[in-house]
CSV table of C-alpha atoms and ligand atoms in Angstrom, one decimal:
chain,number,residue,atom,x,y,z
I,1,MET,CA,62.4,-46.2,52.2
I,2,THR,CA,59.5,-48.2,51.0
I,3,MET,CA,56.1,-48.1,52.7
I,4,PRO,CA,54.4,-51.4,53.7
I,5,ASP,CA,51.4,-52.3,51.6
I,6,ALA,CA,48.9,-52.0,54.4
I,7,SER,CA,50.1,-48.5,55.4
I,8,ARG,CA,50.1,-47.4,51.7
I,9,SER,CA,46.5,-48.5,51.1
I,10,ALA,CA,45.6,-46.7,54.4
I,11,VAL,CA,47.2,-43.5,53.2
I,12,MET,CA,45.5,-44.0,49.7
I,13,LEU,CA,42.1,-44.5,51.4
I,14,GLY,CA,42.8,-41.4,53.5
I,15,ILE,CA,43.6,-39.4,50.5
I,16,PHE,CA,40.6,-40.8,48.6
I,17,SER,CA,38.1,-40.2,51.4
I,18,GLY,CA,39.6,-36.7,51.9
I,19,LEU,CA,39.1,-36.1,48.2
I,20,VAL,CA,35.5,-37.3,48.4
I,21,SER,CA,34.7,-35.3,51.5
I,22,SER,CA,36.3,-32.1,50.1
I,23,THR,CA,34.4,-32.6,46.8
I,24,ALA,CA,31.2,-33.0,48.7
I,25,ALA,CA,32.1,-29.9,50.7
I,26,LEU,CA,32.8,-28.0,47.5
I,27,CYS,CA,29.5,-29.1,46.0
I,28,TRP,CA,27.6,-28.1,49.1
I,29,SER,CA,29.4,-24.7,49.3
I,30,LEU,CA,28.6,-24.2,45.6
I,31,THR,CA,25.0,-25.1,46.1
I,32,GLY,CA,24.9,-22.8,49.1
I,33,PHE,CA,26.4,-20.0,47.1
I,34,VAL,CA,24.0,-20.4,44.2
I,35,LEU,CA,21.1,-20.5,46.7
I,36,ILE,CA,22.3,-17.3,48.4
I,37,VAL,CA,22.8,-15.6,45.0
I,38,TYR,CA,19.4,-16.7,43.9
I,39,PHE,CA,17.8,-15.6,47.2
I,40,TYR,CA,19.5,-12.2,46.9
I,41,ALA,CA,18.4,-11.9,43.3
I,42,TYR,CA,14.9,-12.8,44.3
I,43,ILE,CA,14.7,-10.3,47.1
I,44,HIS,CA,16.3,-7.6,44.8
I,45,GLN,CA,13.8,-8.4,42.1
I,46,ASN,CA,10.9,-8.0,44.5
I,47,ASP,CA,12.4,-4.7,45.7
I,48,LYS,CA,12.6,-3.5,42.1
I,49,GLN,CA,9.0,-4.6,41.4
I,50,ASP,CA,7.9,-2.8,44.5
I,51,ILE,CA,9.6,0.4,43.4
I,52,VAL,CA,8.1,0.1,39.9
I,53,TYR,CA,4.7,-0.6,41.5
I,54,SER,CA,4.8,2.3,44.0
I,55,ASN,CA,6.2,4.6,41.2
I,56,HIS,CA,3.4,3.4,39.1
I,57,LEU,CA,0.8,4.3,41.8
I,58,VAL,CA,2.3,7.8,42.3
I,59,ASP,CA,2.4,8.3,38.5
I,60,THR,CA,-1.2,7.2,38.1
I,61,ARG,CA,-2.4,9.5,40.9
I,62,LYS,CA,-0.7,12.5,39.4
I,63,LEU,CA,-2.3,11.8,36.0
I,64,GLU,CA,-5.7,11.1,37.7
I,65,LYS,CA,-5.9,14.6,39.3
I,66,VAL,CA,-9.3,16.0,38.4
I,67,GLU,CA,-8.8,19.5,37.0
I,68,GLU,CA,-12.1,21.4,37.0
I,69,GLU,CA,-12.7,24.4,34.7
I,70,GLU,CA,-15.2,27.3,35.1
I,71,GLU,CA,-18.3,27.0,32.9
I,72,PHE,CA,-17.7,29.0,29.7
I,73,HIS,CA,-19.1,32.5,29.3
I,74,PHE,CA,-18.8,33.7,25.7
I,75,THR,CA,-20.4,36.6,23.9
I,76,PRO,CA,-22.2,35.0,20.9
I,77,ALA,CA,-20.7,35.8,17.4
I,78,LYS,CA,-22.1,38.9,15.7
I,79,ASP,CA,-25.0,38.4,13.2
I,80,ARG,CA,-23.2,38.8,9.9
I,81,ARG,CA,-26.3,39.1,7.8
I,82,SER,CA,-27.2,42.3,6.1
I,83,PRO,CA,-29.8,44.6,7.9
I,84,ARG,CA,-32.3,43.7,5.1
I,85,ALA,CA,-31.9,40.0,5.7
I,86,ILE,CA,-32.2,40.5,9.5
I,87,LYS,CA,-35.4,42.5,9.0
I,88,ARG,CA,-36.8,39.9,6.6
I,89,LYS,CA,-35.9,36.8,8.7
I,90,GLY,CA,-36.0,38.3,12.2
I,91,PRO,CA,-33.2,38.2,14.7
I,92,ARG,CA,-30.8,35.2,14.7
I,93,LYS,CA,-31.9,32.3,17.0
I,94,PRO,CA,-29.5,31.7,19.9
I,95,THR,CA,-26.7,29.5,18.8
I,96,SER,CA,-25.3,26.5,20.7
I,97,ILE,CA,-21.7,26.5,21.9
I,98,ILE,CA,-20.9,23.8,19.3
I,99,GLN,CA,-22.2,26.1,16.5
I,100,GLU,CA,-20.1,28.9,17.9
I,101,PHE,CA,-17.1,26.6,18.1
I,102,LEU,CA,-17.6,25.7,14.4
I,103,ASP,CA,-17.9,29.4,13.4
I,104,ASP,CA,-14.4,30.7,12.7
I,105,SER,CA,-15.4,34.3,13.4
I,106,SER,CA,-16.6,33.6,17.0
I,107,GLN,CA,-14.8,34.1,20.3
I,108,VAL,CA,-15.4,30.4,21.1
I,109,HIS,CA,-13.5,29.4,17.9
I,110,ALA,CA,-10.6,31.7,18.8
I,111,PHE,CA,-10.5,30.3,22.3
I,112,PHE,CA,-10.3,26.6,21.1
I,113,PHE,CA,-7.8,27.3,18.3
I,114,PRO,CA,-5.1,29.5,20.0
I,115,ASN,CA,-2.8,31.0,17.5
I,116,LYS,CA,0.8,30.2,16.6
I,117,LYS,CA,2.3,32.4,19.3
I,118,THR,CA,1.4,29.7,21.9
I,119,ALA,CA,2.7,26.8,19.7
I,120,ILE,CA,4.5,24.0,21.5
I,121,SER,CA,7.9,23.3,20.1
I,122,PRO,CA,10.4,20.6,20.9
I,123,ILE,CA,13.2,22.9,19.7
I,124,LYS,CA,12.6,25.4,22.6
I,125,GLU,CA,14.0,24.1,25.8
I,126,GLY,CA,12.3,25.3,28.9
I,127,ASN,CA,9.4,24.8,31.3
I,128,ASP,CA,7.2,23.5,28.5
I,129,SER,CA,9.5,20.7,27.5
I,130,MET,CA,7.8,17.3,27.5
I,131,HIS,CA,4.5,18.9,28.4
I,132,PHE,CA,1.3,18.1,26.4
I,133,TYR,CA,-1.0,21.1,25.8
I,134,PRO,CA,-4.2,19.6,24.5
I,135,GLY,CA,-5.5,21.8,21.6
I,136,GLN,CA,-2.5,24.0,21.2
I,137,LEU,CA,-0.5,24.0,18.0
I,138,TRP,CA,2.2,21.3,18.2
I,139,LEU,CA,5.4,21.6,16.2
I,140,ASP,CA,7.7,18.9,14.9
I,141,THR,CA,11.5,19.0,15.2
I,142,ASP,CA,11.7,21.2,12.0
I,143,GLY,CA,9.4,23.8,13.7
I,144,ASN,CA,6.4,22.9,11.4
I,145,PRO,CA,2.9,22.1,12.7
I,146,ILE,CA,2.4,18.3,12.9
I,147,GLN,CA,0.2,17.0,10.2
I,148,ALA,CA,-1.0,13.6,11.3
I,149,HIS,CA,-4.8,13.8,11.7
I,150,GLY,CA,-7.1,10.9,12.4
I,151,GLY,CA,-3.9,9.1,13.3
I,152,GLY,CA,-2.6,6.2,15.2
I,153,ILE,CA,0.7,5.1,16.8
I,154,LEU,CA,2.8,2.0,16.2
I,155,TYR,CA,5.5,1.1,18.8
I,156,ASP,CA,8.2,-0.6,16.7
I,157,ASP,CA,10.1,-3.2,18.8
I,158,ASN,CA,12.8,-3.5,16.1
I,159,THR,CA,13.8,0.2,16.4
I,160,GLU,CA,12.4,0.8,19.9
I,161,THR,CA,10.7,3.9,18.4
I,162,TYR,CA,7.1,5.2,18.2
I,163,TYR,CA,5.7,6.0,14.8
I,164,TRP,CA,2.7,8.3,14.4
I,165,TYR,CA,0.8,7.9,11.1
I,166,GLY,CA,-1.9,10.3,10.2
I,167,GLU,CA,-3.6,12.3,7.4
I,168,ASN,CA,-1.6,15.2,6.0
I,169,LYS,CA,-4.3,17.8,5.6
I,170,ASP,CA,-2.0,20.7,4.7
I,171,GLY,CA,-4.0,21.9,1.7
I,172,PRO,CA,-6.9,24.3,1.1
I,173,THR,CA,-10.3,23.3,2.7
I,174,TYR,CA,-13.3,23.5,0.4
I,175,HIS,CA,-16.7,21.9,-0.2
I,176,ALA,CA,-16.9,19.6,-3.2
I,177,HIS,CA,-20.7,20.3,-3.4
I,178,GLU,CA,-22.7,22.9,-1.6
I,179,SER,CA,-24.1,20.5,1.0
I,180,SER,CA,-21.1,18.1,1.4
I,181,ALA,CA,-18.7,18.0,4.3
I,182,ALA,CA,-15.6,20.3,4.3
I,183,ARG,CA,-12.6,18.5,2.8
I,184,VAL,CA,-9.0,18.7,1.8
I,185,ASP,CA,-7.7,16.8,-1.3
I,186,ILE,CA,-5.7,13.7,-0.5
I,187,ILE,CA,-2.0,14.7,0.0
I,188,GLY,CA,-1.1,11.4,1.7
I,189,VAL,CA,-0.3,9.7,4.9
I,190,ASN,CA,2.4,11.3,7.0
I,191,CYS,CA,4.7,9.5,9.4
I,192,TYR,CA,6.6,11.0,12.4
I,193,SER,CA,9.0,9.2,14.7
I,194,SER,CA,9.8,9.7,18.4
I,195,LYS,CA,11.4,8.0,21.4
I,196,ASP,CA,9.4,9.9,24.0
I,197,LEU,CA,6.0,10.5,22.4
I,198,TRP,CA,6.6,14.3,22.6
I,199,THR,CA,9.5,15.1,20.3
I,200,TRP,CA,8.3,14.2,16.8
I,201,THR,CA,10.6,14.1,13.7
I,202,ASN,CA,8.9,14.3,10.3
I,203,GLU,CA,9.7,11.1,8.3
I,204,GLY,CA,7.7,12.5,5.3
I,205,ILE,CA,4.8,11.2,3.3
I,206,VAL,CA,4.9,7.4,3.5
I,207,LEU,CA,1.8,6.9,1.2
I,208,PRO,CA,1.3,9.7,-1.2
I,209,GLY,CA,-2.0,10.7,-2.9
I,210,GLU,CA,-2.3,10.2,-6.7
I,211,GLU,CA,-2.1,13.4,-8.8
I,212,THR,CA,-3.1,12.3,-12.3
I,213,ASN,CA,-4.9,8.9,-12.4
I,214,VAL,CA,-8.5,9.8,-11.6
I,215,SER,CA,-9.6,6.2,-11.4
I,216,HIS,CA,-7.0,5.5,-8.6
I,217,ASP,CA,-8.4,5.1,-5.1
I,218,LEU,CA,-5.9,7.6,-3.8
I,219,HIS,CA,-6.6,10.2,-6.5
I,220,LYS,CA,-6.5,13.6,-4.7
I,221,SER,CA,-10.3,14.1,-5.3
I,222,ASN,CA,-11.1,11.2,-3.1
I,223,VAL,CA,-10.9,10.7,0.7
I,224,LEU,CA,-8.2,8.9,2.7
I,225,GLU,CA,-8.8,9.0,6.4
I,226,ARG,CA,-7.8,7.3,9.7
I,227,PRO,CA,-4.7,5.4,8.6
I,228,LYS,CA,-3.4,2.8,11.2
I,229,VAL,CA,-0.3,0.6,10.9
I,230,ILE,CA,0.6,-2.7,12.6
I,231,TYR,CA,3.7,-4.9,12.2
I,232,ASN,CA,3.4,-8.5,11.0
I,233,ASP,CA,6.0,-10.7,12.8
I,234,LYS,CA,5.6,-13.6,10.4
I,235,THR,CA,6.0,-11.7,7.1
I,236,ASP,CA,8.2,-8.9,8.6
I,237,LYS,CA,6.0,-6.3,6.9
I,238,TYR,CA,4.3,-3.1,8.1
I,239,VAL,CA,0.7,-3.1,7.1
I,240,MET,CA,-1.5,0.0,6.9
I,241,TRP,CA,-5.3,0.0,6.8
I,242,MET,CA,-7.3,3.2,6.1
I,243,HIS,CA,-10.7,4.5,5.2
I,244,ILE,CA,-11.0,5.1,1.4
I,245,ASP,CA,-14.0,7.0,0.1
I,246,ASP,CA,-15.1,9.4,-2.7
I,247,ALA,CA,-15.8,13.1,-2.0
I,248,ASN,CA,-19.4,12.3,-1.1
I,249,TYR,CA,-18.6,9.4,1.2
I,250,THR,CA,-20.6,6.9,-0.9
I,251,LYS,CA,-17.8,4.5,-1.7
I,252,ALA,CA,-17.4,3.6,2.0
I,253,SER,CA,-14.4,1.2,1.6
I,254,VAL,CA,-11.3,0.2,3.4
I,255,GLY,CA,-7.8,0.3,1.9
I,256,VAL,CA,-4.7,-1.7,2.5
I,257,ALA,CA,-1.0,-0.8,1.9
I,258,VAL,CA,2.2,-2.5,2.9
I,259,SER,CA,5.9,-1.7,3.4
I,260,ASP,CA,9.2,-3.3,4.4
I,261,SER,CA,10.0,-0.4,6.7
I,262,ALA,CA,8.1,1.6,9.3
I,263,THR,CA,9.0,4.8,7.5
I,264,GLY,CA,7.7,3.5,4.1
I,265,PRO,CA,7.3,3.9,1.3
I,266,PHE,CA,4.0,2.0,1.5
I,267,THR,CA,2.6,0.3,-1.6
I,268,PHE,CA,-1.1,0.7,-1.9
I,269,LEU,CA,-2.7,-2.8,-2.7
I,270,TYR,CA,-6.5,-2.3,-3.0
I,271,SER,CA,-9.7,-1.0,-1.5
I,272,MET,CA,-12.7,-3.2,-0.7
I,273,HIS,CA,-16.0,-3.7,1.1
I,274,PRO,CA,-15.1,-6.1,4.0
I,275,GLN,CA,-17.4,-9.1,3.6
I,276,GLY,CA,-19.4,-7.0,1.1
I,277,CYS,CA,-20.3,-4.3,3.7
I,278,GLU,CA,-19.8,-0.6,3.8
I,279,SER,CA,-16.9,0.6,5.9
I,280,ARG,CA,-16.3,4.2,7.0
I,281,ASP,CA,-14.5,5.2,10.2
I,282,MET,CA,-12.2,2.3,11.2
I,283,THR,CA,-9.3,1.0,13.1
I,284,ILE,CA,-7.2,-2.1,13.4
I,285,PHE,CA,-6.0,-3.9,16.5
I,286,LYS,CA,-3.1,-6.3,17.0
I,287,ASP,CA,-3.8,-8.7,19.9
I,288,ASP,CA,-1.1,-10.1,22.3
I,289,ASN,CA,-1.1,-13.4,20.4
I,290,GLY,CA,-0.4,-11.8,17.0
I,291,GLU,CA,-3.9,-12.0,15.7
I,292,ALA,CA,-5.2,-8.8,14.2
I,293,TYR,CA,-8.7,-7.4,13.8
I,294,ILE,CA,-10.5,-4.7,11.9
I,295,ILE,CA,-13.4,-2.7,13.3
I,296,TYR,CA,-15.4,-0.2,11.3
I,297,SER,CA,-18.7,1.7,11.2
I,298,SER,CA,-21.1,0.1,8.7
I,299,ASN,CA,-24.7,0.1,7.5
I,300,ASP,CA,-24.9,3.9,7.2
I,301,ASN,CA,-22.8,4.2,10.4
I,302,SER,CA,-25.7,2.7,12.4
I,303,GLU,CA,-23.5,-0.2,13.7
I,304,LEU,CA,-19.9,-1.3,14.0
I,305,HIS,CA,-18.5,-4.6,12.6
I,306,VAL,CA,-15.5,-6.4,14.0
I,307,GLY,CA,-13.6,-9.4,12.6
I,308,PRO,CA,-10.2,-11.0,12.2
I,309,LEU,CA,-7.6,-10.2,9.5
I,310,THR,CA,-5.8,-13.0,7.6
I,311,ASP,CA,-2.4,-14.1,9.0
I,312,ASP,CA,-0.5,-11.8,6.7
I,313,TYR,CA,-2.9,-8.9,7.8
I,314,LEU,CA,-3.6,-8.1,4.1
I,315,ASN,CA,-7.2,-9.1,4.0
I,316,VAL,CA,-10.2,-9.9,6.2
I,317,SER,CA,-10.9,-13.5,7.0
I,318,GLY,CA,-13.7,-15.5,8.6
I,319,PHE,CA,-16.8,-13.5,9.4
I,320,MET,CA,-17.6,-10.1,10.8
I,321,LYS,CA,-19.6,-9.6,13.9
I,322,ARG,CA,-22.2,-6.8,14.1
I,323,ILE,CA,-21.8,-4.9,17.4
I,324,LEU,CA,-23.4,-1.9,19.0
I,325,VAL,CA,-26.2,-2.3,16.5
I,326,GLY,CA,-28.4,0.8,16.1
I,327,ARG,CA,-26.1,2.8,18.4
I,328,HIS,CA,-24.6,5.0,15.5
I,329,ARG,CA,-21.1,5.1,16.8
I,330,GLU,CA,-17.9,5.9,14.9
I,331,ALA,CA,-14.2,6.9,15.4
I,332,PRO,CA,-13.4,3.6,17.2
I,333,ALA,CA,-10.2,3.5,19.3
I,334,LEU,CA,-9.5,0.0,20.8
I,335,PHE,CA,-7.2,-1.1,23.5
I,336,LYS,CA,-6.7,-4.0,26.0
I,337,HIS,CA,-5.9,-4.2,29.7
I,338,GLN,CA,-5.6,-7.3,31.9
I,339,GLY,CA,-7.4,-9.5,29.3
I,340,ILE,CA,-10.3,-7.1,28.8
I,341,TYR,CA,-10.9,-5.2,25.6
I,342,TYR,CA,-12.0,-1.6,25.7
I,343,MET,CA,-13.1,0.8,23.1
I,344,ILE,CA,-13.8,4.6,22.9
I,345,THR,CA,-16.2,5.8,20.2
I,346,SER,CA,-17.8,9.0,19.2
I,347,GLY,CA,-21.3,9.8,17.9
I,348,CYS,CA,-21.8,10.5,14.2
I,349,THR,CA,-21.9,14.3,13.7
I,350,GLY,CA,-19.3,14.8,11.0
I,351,TRP,CA,-16.6,17.3,12.0
I,352,ALA,CA,-18.7,18.6,15.0
I,353,PRO,CA,-17.7,17.3,18.4
I,354,ASN,CA,-20.0,15.1,20.5
I,355,GLU,CA,-20.0,12.9,23.6
I,356,ALA,CA,-17.6,10.0,23.7
I,357,LEU,CA,-18.6,6.6,25.1
I,358,ALA,CA,-16.5,3.8,26.6
I,359,HIS,CA,-17.3,0.2,25.8
I,360,ALA,CA,-15.9,-3.1,27.2
I,361,ALA,CA,-15.9,-6.8,26.2
I,362,GLU,CA,-14.3,-10.0,27.3
I,363,SER,CA,-13.9,-11.1,23.7
I,364,ILE,CA,-13.0,-8.7,20.9
I,365,MET,CA,-15.8,-10.3,18.9
I,366,GLY,CA,-18.3,-9.2,21.6
I,367,PRO,CA,-20.7,-8.9,23.2
I,368,TRP,CA,-19.6,-5.3,23.8
I,369,GLU,CA,-21.2,-3.4,26.6
I,370,THR,CA,-21.5,0.4,26.8
I,371,MET,CA,-20.2,1.9,30.1
I,372,GLY,CA,-20.8,5.6,29.7
I,373,ASN,CA,-18.9,8.9,29.0
I,374,PRO,CA,-15.2,8.4,30.1
I,375,CYS,CA,-14.4,12.1,30.2
I,376,THR,CA,-13.6,13.4,33.6
I,377,GLY,CA,-12.8,16.9,34.9
I,378,GLY,CA,-13.0,20.1,32.9
I,379,ASN,CA,-16.6,21.2,32.9
I,380,ARG,CA,-20.0,20.0,31.7
I,381,ILE,CA,-19.5,21.3,28.2
I,382,LEU,CA,-16.0,20.0,27.8
I,383,ARG,CA,-17.1,16.5,29.1
I,384,SER,CA,-20.1,16.4,26.8
I,385,THR,CA,-18.0,17.2,23.7
I,386,THR,CA,-15.0,14.9,24.4
I,387,PHE,CA,-13.1,18.2,25.1
I,388,PHE,CA,-14.2,19.5,21.7
I,389,ALA,CA,-12.5,16.6,20.0
I,390,GLN,CA,-13.1,13.1,18.5
I,391,SER,CA,-11.4,9.8,19.4
I,392,THR,CA,-8.8,8.4,17.0
I,393,PHE,CA,-6.5,6.1,19.0
I,394,VAL,CA,-5.4,4.9,22.4
I,395,VAL,CA,-1.7,4.4,23.0
I,396,PRO,CA,-0.5,1.8,25.4
I,397,LEU,CA,2.7,3.0,27.2
I,398,GLN,CA,5.7,0.7,27.4
I,399,GLY,CA,6.4,0.2,31.1
I,400,LEU,CA,3.3,1.9,32.5
I,401,SER,CA,0.6,-0.6,32.9
I,402,GLY,CA,-3.0,0.7,33.2
I,403,ILE,CA,-2.1,4.1,31.9
I,404,PHE,CA,-2.7,5.0,28.3
I,405,ILE,CA,-2.8,8.1,26.1
I,406,PHE,CA,-6.1,9.0,24.6
I,407,MET,CA,-5.6,10.6,21.2
I,408,ALA,CA,-8.3,12.7,19.7
I,409,ASP,CA,-8.7,15.3,16.9
I,410,ARG,CA,-10.1,18.7,17.5
I,411,TRP,CA,-11.3,19.3,14.0
I,412,ASN,CA,-11.4,22.8,12.5
I,413,PRO,CA,-13.8,22.4,9.5
I,414,SER,CA,-13.2,25.9,8.3
I,415,GLU,CA,-9.5,25.2,8.0
I,416,LEU,CA,-8.9,21.5,8.3
I,417,ARG,CA,-5.1,21.7,8.2
I,418,ASP,CA,-5.3,23.7,11.5
I,419,SER,CA,-7.1,20.9,13.3
I,420,ARG,CA,-5.5,20.2,16.7
I,421,TYR,CA,-4.5,17.2,18.8
I,422,VAL,CA,-6.0,16.5,22.1
I,423,TRP,CA,-3.9,14.0,24.0
I,424,LEU,CA,-4.9,13.1,27.5
I,425,PRO,CA,-4.2,10.4,30.1
I,426,LEU,CA,-6.6,7.5,30.2
I,427,THR,CA,-6.6,5.2,33.1
I,428,ILE,CA,-8.6,2.0,34.0
I,429,GLY,CA,-9.8,1.3,37.5
I,430,GLY,CA,-12.2,2.5,40.1
I,431,LEU,CA,-15.9,2.4,40.4
I,432,PRO,CA,-18.0,3.5,37.4
I,433,ASP,CA,-20.2,6.5,37.9
I,434,GLU,CA,-22.5,6.3,34.9
I,435,PRO,CA,-23.6,2.7,34.5
I,436,LEU,CA,-25.6,2.2,31.3
I,437,ASP,CA,-25.7,-1.4,30.2
I,438,TYR,CA,-25.1,-3.0,33.7
I,439,SER,CA,-27.4,-5.7,34.9
I,440,PHE,CA,-29.3,-4.8,38.1
I,441,GLY,CA,-27.0,-1.8,38.6
I,442,PHE,CA,-23.9,-3.9,39.3
I,443,PRO,CA,-21.0,-2.8,37.2
I,444,HIS,CA,-19.2,-5.5,35.3
I,445,TRP,CA,-16.2,-3.5,34.3
I,446,PRO,CA,-13.7,-1.2,35.9
I,447,ARG,CA,-14.2,2.5,35.0
I,448,VAL,CA,-12.3,4.0,32.0
I,449,SER,CA,-11.5,7.6,32.7
I,450,ILE,CA,-10.0,10.3,30.4
I,451,TYR,CA,-8.7,13.1,32.6
I,452,TRP,CA,-8.8,16.7,31.4
I,453,HIS,CA,-5.6,18.7,31.8
I,454,GLN,CA,-4.6,22.0,30.3
I,455,ARG,CA,-1.0,21.0,30.6
I,456,TRP,CA,0.4,17.6,31.6
I,457,ARG,CA,3.4,15.3,31.1
I,458,LEU,CA,4.2,11.7,31.4
I,459,PRO,CA,6.2,10.8,34.6
I,460,GLU,CA,9.9,11.2,34.2
I,461,GLY,CA,11.7,8.0,33.1
I,462,TRP,CA,8.3,6.4,32.3
I,463,ARG,CA,9.8,4.0,29.8
I,464,ALA,CA,10.6,0.7,31.6
I,465,GLU,CA,14.3,0.7,30.6
I,466,GLU,CA,14.7,4.2,32.0
I,467,ARG,CA,13.4,3.3,35.5
Y,501,LIG,C1,-16.6,12.2,10.8
Y,501,LIG,C2,-15.5,11.2,10.7
Y,501,LIG,C3,-14.2,11.9,10.1
Y,501,LIG,C4,-14.6,12.5,8.8
Y,501,LIG,C5,-15.8,13.4,9.0
Y,501,LIG,C6,-16.2,14.0,7.6
Y,501,LIG,O1,-17.8,11.6,11.2
Y,501,LIG,O2,-15.2,10.7,12.0
Y,501,LIG,O3,-13.2,10.9,10.0
Y,501,LIG,O4,-15.0,11.4,7.9
Y,501,LIG,O5,-16.9,12.8,9.5
Y,501,LIG,O6,-17.3,14.8,7.8
């Protein structure tokens, strides 16, 4: 049977319009589906953000707990002079707690350098696992005390691993000259790796000292201190900067080394005076936009200088800005939070501890303002001595915004290899309580606080991907 033309075109039109309307319906349903999925994802994402945010607050509060300590009561160390000398010179003048701390025969010294029995070991599972014990001996995964003094930490995106670089001081302590500072020959820069910032595996000496060539910057009779490493995304190199000096600290230079791998070996390039100036305690800082800066104590440690590195991070470029002029600060540790630059520094008293100061700036090139002593909790003496330690680095934590780890060295100048690490939580926020540089008493900056804890840990699953 054949269909008349009119009816055929009516049917075709029907089919066509049916097709059009079902395609439109399909399109609308798809759009609706996509919108619903998007909406759900959006809500879900907000949920997740809320959880992270509230976890973050809980975590911050725990770390911000103010732990007070009793004031110290110690019996002063015995007068070790002969009875004749005592008679001749009279009884010993009362000593300060810092002098006692530096005297390896004193109770104070023994208190601040607890022996091996209390060492913290990642090999021993138990209650201490993942807990930081500021000042106690800290062992690596081989069971040896960690040797990474004056150090700094690099988080390597390529391997999602933390690397801790620092001075290996595992040699005898001696004085090169009667009046010079206690020292250890250059052994080299050690590197340790970790995923959790607590369990550290020794990756060995990544930049060794030089044994025979006396004219080499790294000859063992010289000084290599405060090594710091950053990664250059453009050149794919790991670049190390460090303080290079002679035994009397008169060379006052900065050294540069480079490697293809975070675990070395690093090739030493040269030492120099940045822009012709002295450089002693120093650090480097890589900004969010990939630009890197050096900051060092200069002009007899009376001021700090800050300036940009070249694009390959192998040299200084442009000009250096003089900051905190006349303040005599050293041991700079720089970090950034919500667009503001912060820095912790120490006073210049050699291996002896002194009071830390926090500084802040809107531009890394300054002006820098001084906020006050960031140390919180403990007791008056602990706070006025940076917990008997000296700043070296501030570690940003992946996934925990606004919380950092303050890294400091508790130097033991009678046995430098036995110097300890004081790691404490540092947070930014809250009202400042010791305004120094503020105009008309109105604070410009949120407070930086370093919280004393005898024992503490990072919140479980603190790394973003673990949350
Ligand atoms: C400190 C400095 C240390 C080391 C020491 C030597 O002032 O921060 O890194 O150089 O002096 O006495």
